[in-house]
Amino acid sequence: MAKQDIQAPEQEETIFTIPVSRLILWLSLAAGAMVLIVAIWAVTHNRYVVTVDVRAMDAPRDCWEDIDGGLLSRAREAKRSRAPRRSYLGYCGAVLTTHGAFALPETFPRPWLGQTRADIHNRLQRGCRYDLVVTADKRPSRRDAGKSRRNRPEIRRIMFSYPC
C-alpha cells in the first residue's frame, strides 16, 4: 500500500472566532467613521447664524496678526492695509453691528471653510442687514451690543444680504 500525503486544509487565523482579515476591515471602517465624526463636529462646533444690521465698518481689507510659529506653522509678522480708526477694536479692527463687534477672519492664511476677509469686507455695507455665520463661545444677541469681549465672534460667511 502506498502512503498518501494528506494535509489538513489551511484554517484562517481568528481572534475570538472572528477572522483576522474581517476584524481589520471593521476596525479600519470604525476608525474612519470616528475621524469623520470628529471632523464634522470641529467644523460645526460653536457656529451660529445671526441676523444683524451693520452700524460701522472699522476694519482694514487686509490684515493678519503676528505669531511666533510652532511645530506646524511658521512665524510671521503682523501686517494690515490701514489702521482702524478706533484703537480699542484691536489690531485688525472689527465690524460694529446691532449684536456687538464682530471680527473678520485674518487674510493669511486663507480660511479652509468660509469666505476670505476681502470677500466679506467688500460685501458688508453700513446700514444694511445680513444673515451671518459666526463662530463664538455663545450665540451673539442684541444684549451684547455694548459689551466688550476678549474673544469677539468671528464672521465666517455671509449667508444672505437683505435689500438696503
Coordinates of N, CA, C and O in Angstrom, one line a residue, residues 6-162:
I6 N -1.5 13.4 3.1 CA -2.8 14.1 3.5 C -2.4 15.3 4.3 O -1.7 15.2 5.3
Q7 N -2.9 16.4 3.8 CA -2.7 17.7 4.5 C -4.0 18.2 5.0 O -5.0 18.1 4.2
A8 N -4.0 18.7 6.1 CA -5.2 19.3 6.6 C -5.5 20.7 5.9 O -4.5 21.4 5.5
P9 N -6.7 21.0 5.6 CA -7.0 22.3 5.0 C -6.5 23.4 5.9 O -6.6 23.4 7.1
E10 N -6.0 24.5 5.2 CA -5.4 25.6 5.9 C -6.6 26.4 6.5 O -7.6 26.7 5.9
Q11 N -6.5 26.7 7.8 CA -7.5 27.4 8.5 C -7.1 28.9 8.7 O -5.9 29.2 8.9
E12 N -8.1 29.7 8.6 CA -7.8 31.2 8.7 C -7.6 31.5 10.1 O -8.3 30.9 11.0
E13 N -6.7 32.4 10.4 CA -6.5 32.8 11.8 C -7.7 33.6 12.3 O -8.3 34.4 11.6
T14 N -8.0 33.4 13.5 CA -9.1 34.1 14.1 C -8.8 34.6 15.5 O -7.8 34.2 16.2
I15 N -9.5 35.7 15.9 CA -9.4 36.3 17.2 C -10.8 36.3 17.7 O -11.7 36.9 17.1
F16 N -11.1 35.6 18.8 CA -12.4 35.5 19.3 C -13.4 35.0 18.3 O -14.5 35.5 18.1
T17 N -13.0 34.0 17.5 CA -13.8 33.4 16.5 C -14.1 34.3 15.3 O -15.0 34.0 14.5
I18 N -13.4 35.5 15.2 CA -13.6 36.4 14.1 C -12.4 36.3 13.2 O -11.3 36.5 13.7
P19 N -12.5 36.1 11.9 CA -11.4 36.1 11.0 C -10.6 37.4 11.1 O -11.2 38.5 11.2
V20 N -9.3 37.3 11.1 CA -8.4 38.5 11.3 C -8.6 39.5 10.2 O -8.7 40.7 10.4
S21 N -8.8 39.0 8.9 CA -8.9 40.0 7.8 C -10.2 40.8 8.0 O -10.3 42.0 7.7
R22 N -11.3 40.1 8.4 CA -12.6 40.8 8.6 C -12.5 41.8 9.8 O -13.0 42.9 9.8
L23 N -11.7 41.4 10.8 CA -11.6 42.2 12.0 C -10.8 43.5 11.6 O -11.2 44.6 12.0
I24 N -9.8 43.4 10.8 CA -9.0 44.5 10.4 C -9.9 45.4 9.5 O -9.8 46.7 9.7
L25 N -10.7 44.9 8.7 CA -11.6 45.7 7.9 C -12.6 46.5 8.7 O -12.7 47.7 8.6
W26 N -13.2 45.9 9.7 CA -14.2 46.5 10.5 C -13.5 47.6 11.4 O -14.1 48.7 11.7
L27 N -12.4 47.3 12.0 CA -11.7 48.3 12.8 C -11.2 49.5 12.0 O -11.3 50.6 12.4
S28 N -10.8 49.3 10.7 CA -10.5 50.4 9.8 C -11.7 51.2 9.5 O -11.6 52.5 9.5
L29 N -12.8 50.6 9.3 CA -14.0 51.4 9.0 C -14.5 52.2 10.2 O -14.9 53.3 10.1
A30 N -14.4 51.6 11.4 CA -14.8 52.2 12.6 C -13.8 53.4 12.9 O -14.3 54.5 13.3
A31 N -12.5 53.3 12.7 CA -11.6 54.4 12.9 C -11.9 55.5 11.9 O -11.9 56.7 12.2
G32 N -12.2 55.2 10.6 CA -12.5 56.2 9.6 C -13.8 56.9 10.0 O -13.9 58.1 9.8
A33 N -14.8 56.2 10.5 CA -16.0 56.8 10.9 C -15.8 57.8 12.1 O -16.4 58.9 12.1
M34 N -15.0 57.4 13.0 CA -14.7 58.3 14.2 C -13.9 59.6 13.7 O -14.2 60.6 14.2
V35 N -13.0 59.4 12.8 CA -12.3 60.6 12.2 C -13.3 61.5 11.5 O -13.3 62.7 11.7
L36 N -14.2 61.0 10.8 CA -15.2 61.8 10.1 C -16.2 62.5 11.1 O -16.5 63.7 10.9
I37 N -16.6 61.8 12.1 CA -17.4 62.4 13.1 C -16.7 63.5 13.8 O -17.3 64.6 14.0
V38 N -15.5 63.4 14.2 CA -14.7 64.4 14.8 C -14.5 65.6 13.9 O -14.6 66.8 14.3
A39 N -14.2 65.4 12.6 CA -14.1 66.5 11.6 C -15.4 67.2 11.5 O -15.4 68.5 11.4
I40 N -16.5 66.6 11.4 CA -17.8 67.3 11.3 C -18.1 68.1 12.5 O -18.5 69.2 12.4
W41 N -17.8 67.5 13.7 CA -18.0 68.3 14.9 C -17.1 69.5 15.0 O -17.6 70.6 15.4
A42 N -15.9 69.4 14.6 CA -15.0 70.5 14.6 C -15.4 71.6 13.6 O -15.3 72.8 13.9
V43 N -16.0 71.3 12.5 CA -16.4 72.2 11.5 C -17.7 73.0 12.0 O -17.9 74.1 11.8
T44 N -18.6 72.3 12.7 CA -19.9 72.9 13.0 C -19.9 73.3 14.5 O -20.9 74.0 14.9
H45 N -18.9 73.1 15.3 CA -19.0 73.4 16.7 C -18.9 74.9 16.9 O -18.1 75.6 16.3
N46 N -19.8 75.5 17.7 CA -19.8 76.9 18.0 C -20.1 77.8 16.8 O -19.6 78.9 16.7
R47 N -20.8 77.3 15.9 CA -21.2 78.2 14.7 C -22.7 78.5 14.8 O -23.5 77.7 15.1
Y48 N -22.9 79.8 14.6 CA -24.3 80.3 14.7 C -24.6 81.2 13.5 O -23.7 81.8 12.9
V49 N -25.9 81.2 13.2 CA -26.4 82.1 12.1 C -27.2 83.2 12.9 O -28.1 83.0 13.6
V50 N -26.7 84.5 12.7 CA -27.4 85.6 13.3 C -27.7 86.7 12.2 O -27.0 86.8 11.2
T51 N -28.8 87.4 12.4 CA -29.2 88.5 11.6 C -28.9 89.8 12.2 O -29.3 90.0 13.3
V52 N -28.0 90.6 11.6 CA -27.5 91.8 12.1 C -27.7 93.0 11.2 O -27.7 92.7 10.0
D53 N -27.7 94.2 11.7 CA -27.6 95.4 10.9 C -26.2 95.9 11.1 O -25.8 96.1 12.3
V54 N -25.5 96.3 10.1 CA -24.1 96.8 10.2 C -24.2 98.3 10.5 O -24.8 99.0 9.8
R55 N -23.6 98.7 11.6 CA -23.6 100.1 12.0 C -22.4 100.8 11.5 O -22.4 102.0 11.1
A56 N -21.2 100.1 11.5 CA -20.0 100.8 11.1 C -19.0 99.7 10.7 O -19.0 98.6 11.2
M57 N -18.1 100.0 9.8 CA -17.1 99.1 9.3 C -15.8 99.7 9.6 O -15.3 100.7 9.0
D58 N -15.1 99.2 10.7 CA -13.8 99.8 11.1 C -12.8 98.6 11.1 O -12.2 98.3 12.1
A59 N -12.5 98.1 9.9 CA -11.6 97.0 9.8 C -10.9 97.2 8.4 O -11.5 97.5 7.4
P60 N -9.6 97.0 8.4 CA -8.9 97.1 7.1 C -9.2 95.9 6.2 O -9.7 94.8 6.7
R61 N -9.1 96.1 4.9 CA -9.4 95.0 4.0 C -8.5 93.8 4.1 O -8.9 92.7 4.0
D62 N -7.2 94.1 4.3 CA -6.2 93.0 4.5 C -5.5 93.2 5.9 O -5.1 94.3 6.2
C63 N -5.5 92.1 6.7 CA -4.9 92.2 8.0 C -4.6 90.8 8.5 O -5.4 89.9 8.3
W64 N -3.4 90.7 9.1 CA -3.1 89.5 9.9 C -2.2 89.9 11.0 O -1.4 90.7 10.9
E65 N -2.4 89.2 12.2 CA -1.5 89.5 13.3 C -0.3 88.5 13.4 O -0.3 87.5 12.7
D66 N 0.7 89.0 14.1 CA 1.9 88.2 14.1 C 1.7 87.0 15.0 O 1.0 87.0 15.9
I67 N 2.5 85.9 14.7 CA 2.5 84.7 15.5 C 4.0 84.3 15.6 O 4.8 84.6 14.8
D68 N 4.3 83.5 16.7 CA 5.6 83.1 16.9 C 6.0 81.9 16.0 O 7.1 81.6 15.8
G69 N 5.0 81.2 15.6 CA 5.2 79.9 14.8 C 5.2 78.8 15.8 O 5.3 78.9 17.0
G70 N 5.2 77.6 15.2 CA 5.2 76.4 16.1 C 5.6 75.2 15.3 O 6.3 75.3 14.3
L71 N 5.1 74.1 15.7 CA 5.5 72.9 15.1 C 5.0 72.8 13.6 O 5.7 72.4 12.7
L72 N 3.7 73.2 13.4 CA 3.1 73.1 12.1 C 2.9 74.4 11.4 O 2.5 74.5 10.3
S73 N 3.3 75.5 12.1 CA 3.1 76.8 11.4 C 4.4 77.6 11.5 O 5.2 77.4 12.4
R74 N 4.6 78.5 10.5 CA 5.8 79.3 10.5 C 5.5 80.6 11.2 O 4.4 81.1 11.2
A75 N 6.6 81.3 11.6 CA 6.4 82.6 12.2 C 6.1 83.6 11.1 O 6.6 83.5 10.0
R76 N 5.3 84.6 11.5 CA 5.0 85.7 10.5 C 4.9 87.0 11.3 O 4.6 87.0 12.5
E77 N 5.0 88.1 10.6 CA 4.9 89.4 11.2 C 3.5 90.0 10.9 O 2.9 89.6 9.9
A78 N 3.1 90.9 11.8 CA 1.8 91.5 11.6 C 1.8 92.4 10.4 O 2.8 93.1 10.1
K79 N 0.6 92.5 9.7 CA 0.5 93.4 8.6 C -0.9 93.8 8.4 O -1.8 93.0 8.6
R80 N -1.2 95.0 8.0 CA -2.5 95.5 7.7 C -2.5 96.6 6.7 O -1.5 97.3 6.6
S81 N -3.6 96.7 5.9 CA -3.6 97.7 4.9 C -3.8 99.1 5.4 O -3.4 100.1 4.8
R82 N -4.5 99.2 6.6 CA -4.6 100.5 7.3 C -4.9 100.3 8.7 O -5.4 99.2 9.1
A83 N -4.7 101.2 9.6 CA -5.0 101.1 11.0 C -6.5 101.4 11.2 O -7.0 102.3 10.6
P84 N -7.2 100.7 12.1 CA -8.6 101.1 12.4 C -8.7 102.4 13.1 O -7.8 102.8 13.8
R85 N -9.8 103.1 12.8 CA -10.0 104.5 13.5 C -10.1 104.3 15.0 O -9.8 105.2 15.7
R86 N -10.8 103.2 15.4 CA -11.0 103.0 16.8 C -9.9 102.0 17.3 O -10.0 100.8 17.1
S87 N -9.0 102.5 18.1 CA -7.9 101.6 18.5 C -8.3 100.5 19.5 O -7.7 99.5 19.6
Y88 N -9.4 100.7 20.2 CA -9.9 99.7 21.2 C -10.4 98.5 20.5 O -10.7 97.5 21.2
L89 N -10.6 98.5 19.2 CA -11.1 97.3 18.5 C -10.0 96.3 18.2 O -10.3 95.3 17.6
G90 N -8.8 96.7 18.5 CA -7.7 95.7 18.3 C -6.9 96.1 17.0 O -7.2 97.0 16.3
Y91 N -5.9 95.3 16.8 CA -5.0 95.5 15.7 C -5.7 95.4 14.3 O -5.5 96.2 13.4
C92 N -6.6 94.4 14.1 CA -7.3 94.2 12.9 C -8.7 94.8 12.8 O -9.4 94.6 11.8
G93 N -9.1 95.5 13.8 CA -10.4 96.2 13.8 C -11.5 95.3 13.9 O -11.4 94.1 14.2
A94 N -12.7 95.8 13.7 CA -14.0 95.0 13.8 C -15.1 95.6 13.0 O -15.0 96.7 12.5
V95 N -16.1 94.8 12.8 CA -17.4 95.3 12.2 C -18.4 95.6 13.4 O -18.7 94.6 14.1
L96 N -18.8 96.8 13.5 CA -19.8 97.1 14.6 C -21.2 96.9 14.1 O -21.6 97.4 13.0
T97 N -21.9 96.0 14.8 CA -23.3 95.7 14.4 C -24.3 95.9 15.6 O -23.9 96.3 16.6
T98 N -25.5 95.5 15.3 CA -26.5 95.6 16.4 C -26.3 94.5 17.4 O -26.9 94.6 18.5
H99 N -25.5 93.5 17.1 CA -25.2 92.5 18.1 C -23.8 92.6 18.7 O -23.3 91.6 19.2
G100 N -23.2 93.7 18.6 CA -21.8 93.9 19.1 C -20.8 94.0 18.0 O -21.1 94.0 16.8
A101 N -19.6 93.9 18.4 CA -18.4 94.0 17.4 C -18.1 92.6 17.0 O -17.9 91.7 17.8
F102 N -17.9 92.4 15.7 CA -17.5 91.1 15.1 C -16.2 91.2 14.5 O -15.9 92.2 13.8
A103 N -15.3 90.3 14.6 CA -14.0 90.2 14.0 C -14.2 89.6 12.6 O -15.0 88.8 12.4
L104 N -13.3 90.0 11.7 CA -13.2 89.3 10.4 C -12.1 88.3 10.4 O -11.1 88.5 11.2
P105 N -12.1 87.3 9.6 CA -11.0 86.3 9.6 C -9.7 87.0 9.1 O -9.8 88.0 8.3
E106 N -8.6 86.5 9.5 CA -7.3 87.0 9.0 C -7.1 86.7 7.6 O -7.6 85.7 7.1
T107 N -6.4 87.6 6.9 CA -6.2 87.4 5.5 C -5.3 86.2 5.2 O -5.5 85.5 4.2
F108 N -4.3 86.1 6.0 CA -3.3 85.0 5.8 C -3.2 84.2 7.1 O -3.1 84.7 8.2
P109 N -3.3 82.9 7.1 CA -3.6 82.0 6.0 C -5.1 82.1 5.6 O -5.9 82.4 6.4
R110 N -5.4 81.8 4.4 CA -6.8 81.8 3.9 C -7.6 80.7 4.6 O -7.1 79.6 4.9
P111 N -8.8 81.0 4.9 CA -9.7 80.0 5.6 C -10.0 78.8 4.7 O -10.2 79.0 3.5
W112 N -10.0 77.6 5.4 CA -10.4 76.4 4.6 C -11.9 76.5 4.3 O -12.3 76.1 3.2
L113 N -12.6 76.9 5.3 CA -14.1 76.9 5.1 C -14.5 78.3 5.3 O -14.0 79.0 6.2
G114 N -15.5 78.8 4.6 CA -15.9 80.2 4.7 C -15.3 81.1 3.6 O -14.6 80.6 2.7
Q115 N -15.6 82.3 3.8 CA -15.2 83.3 2.8 C -13.9 84.0 3.2 O -13.6 84.0 4.4
T116 N -13.2 84.6 2.3 CA -12.0 85.3 2.7 C -12.3 86.6 3.3 O -13.4 87.1 3.1
R117 N -11.4 87.2 4.0 CA -11.6 88.5 4.6 C -11.9 89.6 3.5 O -12.8 90.4 3.7
A118 N -11.3 89.6 2.4 CA -11.5 90.6 1.4 C -13.0 90.4 0.8 O -13.7 91.4 0.6
D119 N -13.5 89.2 0.6 CA -14.8 89.0 0.1 C -15.8 89.5 1.1 O -16.8 90.2 0.8
I120 N -15.6 89.2 2.4 CA -16.6 89.7 3.4 C -16.5 91.2 3.5 O -17.5 91.9 3.6
H121 N -15.3 91.8 3.5 CA -15.1 93.2 3.6 C -15.8 93.9 2.5 O -16.4 95.0 2.6
N122 N -15.7 93.4 1.3 CA -16.3 94.0 0.1 C -17.9 94.0 0.1 O -18.5 94.9 -0.4
R123 N -18.4 92.9 0.7 CA -19.9 92.8 0.7 C -20.6 93.5 1.8 O -21.7 93.9 1.7
L124 N -19.9 93.7 2.9 CA -20.6 94.4 4.1 C -20.6 95.9 3.8 O -19.6 96.5 3.5
Q125 N -21.8 96.5 4.0 CA -22.0 97.9 3.8 C -22.8 98.4 5.0 O -23.7 97.8 5.6
R126 N -22.4 99.6 5.4 CA -23.1 100.3 6.6 C -24.6 100.5 6.3 O -25.0 100.9 5.2
G127 N -25.4 100.2 7.3 CA -26.8 100.4 7.2 C -27.6 99.2 6.6 O -28.8 99.3 6.4
C128 N -26.9 98.2 6.2 CA -27.6 97.0 5.6 C -27.7 95.9 6.6 O -27.0 95.8 7.5
R129 N -28.7 95.0 6.3 CA -28.9 93.8 7.1 C -28.4 92.6 6.5 O -28.6 92.4 5.3
Y130 N -27.8 91.7 7.3 CA -27.2 90.4 6.8 C -27.5 89.3 7.7 O -27.7 89.5 8.9
D131 N -27.6 88.1 7.1 CA -27.5 86.8 7.9 C -26.1 86.4 7.8 O -25.5 86.1 6.7
L132 N -25.4 86.3 9.0 CA -24.0 85.9 9.0 C -23.8 84.6 9.8 O -24.5 84.3 10.7
V133 N -22.9 83.8 9.3 CA -22.4 82.6 10.0 C -21.2 83.1 10.8 O -20.2 83.6 10.3
V134 N -21.3 83.0 12.2 CA -20.2 83.4 13.0 C -19.8 82.2 13.9 O -20.6 81.3 14.2
T135 N -18.6 82.3 14.3 CA -18.1 81.3 15.4 C -17.9 82.1 16.6 O -17.3 83.2 16.6
A136 N -18.5 81.6 17.7 CA -18.4 82.3 19.0 C -18.6 81.3 20.1 O -19.0 80.2 19.9
D137 N -18.1 81.7 21.3 CA -18.3 80.9 22.5 C -19.8 80.6 22.8 O -20.2 79.6 23.2
K138 N -20.6 81.7 22.7 CA -22.0 81.6 22.9 C -22.7 82.4 21.8 O -22.1 83.3 21.2
R139 N -24.0 82.2 21.6 CA -24.7 82.8 20.5 C -24.8 84.3 20.8 O -25.3 84.8 21.8
P140 N -24.3 85.2 19.8 CA -24.4 86.6 20.0 C -25.9 87.1 19.9 O -26.7 86.5 19.2
S141 N -26.2 88.1 20.8 CA -27.6 88.6 20.8 C -27.5 90.1 20.9 O -26.4 90.7 21.0
R142 N -28.7 90.7 20.8 CA -28.7 92.2 20.9 C -28.2 92.7 22.3 O -27.7 93.8 22.4
R143 N -28.3 91.9 23.3 CA -27.8 92.3 24.6 C -26.3 92.5 24.6 O -25.8 93.1 25.5
D144 N -25.6 91.9 23.7 CA -24.1 92.0 23.6 C -23.6 93.3 22.9 O -22.4 93.5 22.8
A145 N -24.6 94.1 22.5 CA -24.2 95.3 21.6 C -23.2 96.2 22.3 O -22.3 96.7 21.7
G146 N -23.3 96.5 23.6 CA -22.5 97.5 24.2 C -21.3 96.8 25.0 O -20.4 97.6 25.5
K147 N -21.3 95.5 25.0 CA -20.2 94.9 25.8 C -18.9 94.7 25.0 O -19.0 94.5 23.8
S148 N -17.8 94.7 25.8 CA -16.6 94.4 25.1 C -16.3 93.0 25.4 O -16.5 92.5 26.5
R149 N -15.7 92.3 24.5 CA -15.4 90.9 24.6 C -13.9 90.7 24.3 O -13.3 91.3 23.4
R150 N -13.3 89.8 25.1 CA -11.9 89.4 24.8 C -11.8 88.7 23.5 O -11.0 89.0 22.6
N151 N -12.7 87.7 23.3 CA -12.7 86.9 22.1 C -14.0 87.3 21.3 O -15.1 86.7 21.7
R152 N -13.9 88.1 20.4 CA -15.1 88.5 19.6 C -15.6 87.4 18.7 O -14.8 86.6 18.2
P153 N -16.9 87.4 18.4 CA -17.4 86.4 17.4 C -16.7 86.8 16.1 O -16.5 87.9 15.8
E154 N -16.4 85.7 15.3 CA -15.7 85.9 14.1 C -16.7 85.6 12.9 O -17.3 84.5 12.9
I155 N -16.8 86.5 12.0 CA -17.6 86.2 10.8 C -16.9 85.2 9.9 O -15.8 85.4 9.5
R156 N -17.6 84.1 9.6 CA -17.0 83.1 8.7 C -17.6 83.2 7.3 O -17.0 82.9 6.3
R157 N -18.9 83.6 7.2 CA -19.5 83.7 5.9 C -20.8 84.6 6.0 O -21.4 84.7 7.0
I158 N -21.1 85.2 4.8 CA -22.3 86.0 4.7 C -23.3 85.1 4.0 O -23.1 84.7 2.8
M159 N -24.3 84.7 4.7 CA -25.3 83.8 4.2 C -26.3 84.5 3.2 O -26.6 84.0 2.2
F160 N -26.8 85.6 3.7 CA -27.8 86.3 2.9 C -27.7 87.8 3.1 O -27.4 88.2 4.2
S161 N -27.9 88.6 2.1 CA -27.9 90.0 2.2 C -29.4 90.5 1.9 O -29.9 90.2 0.8
Y162 N -29.9 91.2 2.8 CA -31.2 91.8 2.7 C -31.1 93.1 1.8 O -30.0 93.7 1.8

